[in-house]
JSON list of C-alpha atoms in Angstrom, two decimals:
[
{"chain": "A", "resi": 959, "resn": "UNK", "atom": "CA", "xyz": [3.36, -23.08, 35.42]},
{"chain": "A", "resi": 960, "resn": "UNK", "atom": "CA", "xyz": [4.35, -26.74, 35.73]},
{"chain": "A", "resi": 961, "resn": "UNK", "atom": "CA", "xyz": [7.43, -26.12, 37.88]},
{"chain": "A", "resi": 962, "resn": "UNK", "atom": "CA", "xyz": [5.44, -24.04, 40.38]},
{"chain": "A", "resi": 963, "resn": "UNK", "atom": "CA", "xyz": [2.71, -26.68, 40.52]},
{"chain": "A", "resi": 964, "resn": "UNK", "atom": "CA", "xyz": [5.28, -29.37, 41.24]},
{"chain": "A", "resi": 965, "resn": "UNK", "atom": "CA", "xyz": [6.92, -27.20, 43.90]},
{"chain": "A", "resi": 966, "resn": "UNK", "atom": "CA", "xyz": [3.52, -26.52, 45.50]},
{"chain": "A", "resi": 967, "resn": "UNK", "atom": "CA", "xyz": [2.86, -30.26, 45.70]},
{"chain": "A", "resi": 968, "resn": "UNK", "atom": "CA", "xyz": [6.31, -31.10, 47.10]},
{"chain": "A", "resi": 969, "resn": "UNK", "atom": "CA", "xyz": [6.51, -28.29, 49.66]},
{"chain": "A", "resi": 970, "resn": "UNK", "atom": "CA", "xyz": [2.84, -28.75, 50.56]},
{"chain": "A", "resi": 971, "resn": "UNK", "atom": "CA", "xyz": [3.51, -32.41, 51.29]},
{"chain": "A", "resi": 972, "resn": "UNK", "atom": "CA", "xyz": [6.55, -31.54, 53.41]},
{"chain": "A", "resi": 973, "resn": "UNK", "atom": "CA", "xyz": [4.51, -28.95, 55.33]},
{"chain": "A", "resi": 974, "resn": "UNK", "atom": "CA", "xyz": [1.76, -31.50, 56.05]},
{"chain": "A", "resi": 975, "resn": "UNK", "atom": "CA", "xyz": [4.27, -34.16, 57.21]},
{"chain": "A", "resi": 976, "resn": "UNK", "atom": "CA", "xyz": [5.77, -31.68, 59.68]},
{"chain": "A", "resi": 977, "resn": "UNK", "atom": "CA", "xyz": [2.31, -30.54, 60.84]},
{"chain": "A", "resi": 978, "resn": "UNK", "atom": "CA", "xyz": [1.23, -34.15, 61.48]},
{"chain": "A", "resi": 979, "resn": "UNK", "atom": "CA", "xyz": [4.40, -34.93, 63.46]},
{"chain": "A", "resi": 980, "resn": "UNK", "atom": "CA", "xyz": [4.87, -34.53, 67.17]},
{"chain": "A", "resi": 981, "resn": "UNK", "atom": "CA", "xyz": [7.44, -35.13, 69.86]},
{"chain": "A", "resi": 982, "resn": "UNK", "atom": "CA", "xyz": [6.71, -36.12, 73.42]},
{"chain": "A", "resi": 983, "resn": "UNK", "atom": "CA", "xyz": [8.96, -34.59, 76.05]},
{"chain": "A", "resi": 984, "resn": "UNK", "atom": "CA", "xyz": [8.40, -34.70, 79.81]},
{"chain": "A", "resi": 985, "resn": "UNK", "atom": "CA", "xyz": [4.80, -35.86, 79.34]},
{"chain": "A", "resi": 986, "resn": "UNK", "atom": "CA", "xyz": [4.03, -33.00, 76.93]},
{"chain": "A", "resi": 987, "resn": "UNK", "atom": "CA", "xyz": [3.26, -33.34, 73.25]},
{"chain": "A", "resi": 988, "resn": "UNK", "atom": "CA", "xyz": [5.03, -30.77, 71.11]},
{"chain": "A", "resi": 989, "resn": "UNK", "atom": "CA", "xyz": [3.66, -30.10, 67.63]},
{"chain": "A", "resi": 990, "resn": "UNK", "atom": "CA", "xyz": [5.28, -28.21, 64.80]},
{"chain": "A", "resi": 991, "resn": "UNK", "atom": "CA", "xyz": [4.28, -26.07, 61.85]},
{"chain": "A", "resi": 992, "resn": "UNK", "atom": "CA", "xyz": [6.30, -25.03, 58.83]},
{"chain": "A", "resi": 993, "resn": "UNK", "atom": "CA", "xyz": [6.26, -21.82, 56.83]},
{"chain": "A", "resi": 994, "resn": "UNK", "atom": "CA", "xyz": [8.09, -21.88, 53.51]},
{"chain": "A", "resi": 995, "resn": "UNK", "atom": "CA", "xyz": [9.04, -19.07, 51.12]},
{"chain": "A", "resi": 996, "resn": "UNK", "atom": "CA", "xyz": [9.79, -20.14, 47.55]},
{"chain": "A", "resi": 997, "resn": "UNK", "atom": "CA", "xyz": [11.11, -18.31, 44.52]},
{"chain": "A", "resi": 998, "resn": "UNK", "atom": "CA", "xyz": [11.68, -19.40, 40.97]},
{"chain": "A", "resi": 999, "resn": "UNK", "atom": "CA", "xyz": [15.05, -19.30, 39.26]},
{"chain": "A", "resi": 1000, "resn": "UNK", "atom": "CA", "xyz": [15.40, -15.75, 38.01]},
{"chain": "A", "resi": 1001, "resn": "UNK", "atom": "CA", "xyz": [18.19, -14.05, 36.20]},
{"chain": "A", "resi": 1002, "resn": "UNK", "atom": "CA", "xyz": [20.39, -12.39, 38.73]},
{"chain": "A", "resi": 1003, "resn": "UNK", "atom": "CA", "xyz": [22.52, -13.31, 41.65]},
{"chain": "A", "resi": 1004, "resn": "UNK", "atom": "CA", "xyz": [21.98, -15.90, 44.32]},
{"chain": "A", "resi": 1005, "resn": "UNK", "atom": "CA", "xyz": [21.52, -13.01, 46.76]},
{"chain": "A", "resi": 1006, "resn": "UNK", "atom": "CA", "xyz": [18.50, -11.80, 44.74]},
{"chain": "A", "resi": 1007, "resn": "UNK", "atom": "CA", "xyz": [16.93, -15.26, 44.85]},
{"chain": "A", "resi": 1008, "resn": "UNK", "atom": "CA", "xyz": [17.55, -15.61, 48.59]},
{"chain": "A", "resi": 1009, "resn": "UNK", "atom": "CA", "xyz": [16.01, -12.18, 49.23]},
{"chain": "A", "resi": 1010, "resn": "UNK", "atom": "CA", "xyz": [12.92, -13.05, 47.17]},
{"chain": "A", "resi": 1011, "resn": "UNK", "atom": "CA", "xyz": [12.44, -16.35, 49.01]},
{"chain": "A", "resi": 1012, "resn": "UNK", "atom": "CA", "xyz": [12.97, -14.58, 52.34]},
{"chain": "A", "resi": 1013, "resn": "UNK", "atom": "CA", "xyz": [10.29, -12.00, 51.48]},
{"chain": "A", "resi": 1014, "resn": "UNK", "atom": "CA", "xyz": [7.89, -14.83, 50.59]},
{"chain": "A", "resi": 1015, "resn": "UNK", "atom": "CA", "xyz": [8.69, -16.53, 53.91]},
{"chain": "A", "resi": 1016, "resn": "UNK", "atom": "CA", "xyz": [7.85, -13.38, 55.85]},
{"chain": "A", "resi": 1017, "resn": "UNK", "atom": "CA", "xyz": [4.56, -13.06, 53.93]},
{"chain": "A", "resi": 1018, "resn": "UNK", "atom": "CA", "xyz": [3.77, -16.65, 54.96]},
{"chain": "A", "resi": 1019, "resn": "UNK", "atom": "CA", "xyz": [4.43, -15.80, 58.59]},
{"chain": "A", "resi": 1020, "resn": "UNK", "atom": "CA", "xyz": [2.52, -12.52, 58.48]},
{"chain": "A", "resi": 1021, "resn": "UNK", "atom": "CA", "xyz": [-0.56, -14.09, 56.89]},
{"chain": "A", "resi": 1022, "resn": "UNK", "atom": "CA", "xyz": [-1.11, -16.93, 59.31]},
{"chain": "A", "resi": 1023, "resn": "UNK", "atom": "CA", "xyz": [1.94, -19.20, 59.25]},
{"chain": "A", "resi": 1024, "resn": "UNK", "atom": "CA", "xyz": [2.03, -22.91, 58.38]},
{"chain": "A", "resi": 1025, "resn": "UNK", "atom": "CA", "xyz": [1.86, -22.35, 54.64]},
{"chain": "A", "resi": 1026, "resn": "UNK", "atom": "CA", "xyz": [3.86, -22.21, 51.45]},
{"chain": "A", "resi": 1027, "resn": "UNK", "atom": "CA", "xyz": [4.12, -18.79, 49.77]},
{"chain": "A", "resi": 1028, "resn": "UNK", "atom": "CA", "xyz": [5.72, -18.08, 46.39]},
{"chain": "A", "resi": 1029, "resn": "UNK", "atom": "CA", "xyz": [7.55, -14.88, 45.57]},
{"chain": "A", "resi": 1030, "resn": "UNK", "atom": "CA", "xyz": [5.86, -12.47, 43.23]}
]
C-alpha cells in the first residue's frame, strides 16, 4: 500500500533522526529512542483510530522499542 510505504519512510526517518541526536547535560551524554504506533484512516470514530495507534505503540515497546509499528 503506497500510503503505508510513505508513512514507513517518513516515520522511519523521524525515528532515525531522534536516535542519532543527543543532549549533553552535566558532562553526560543523553541519547533518545522513539517508538511510534501508526494506524490507517479507518471508518469509525477518532477514538477507534487512537486506540488502534495506541495498541501498535505498545507492540513497538513490547517487541524491543525504537521502532515503527503499524496497527493490524
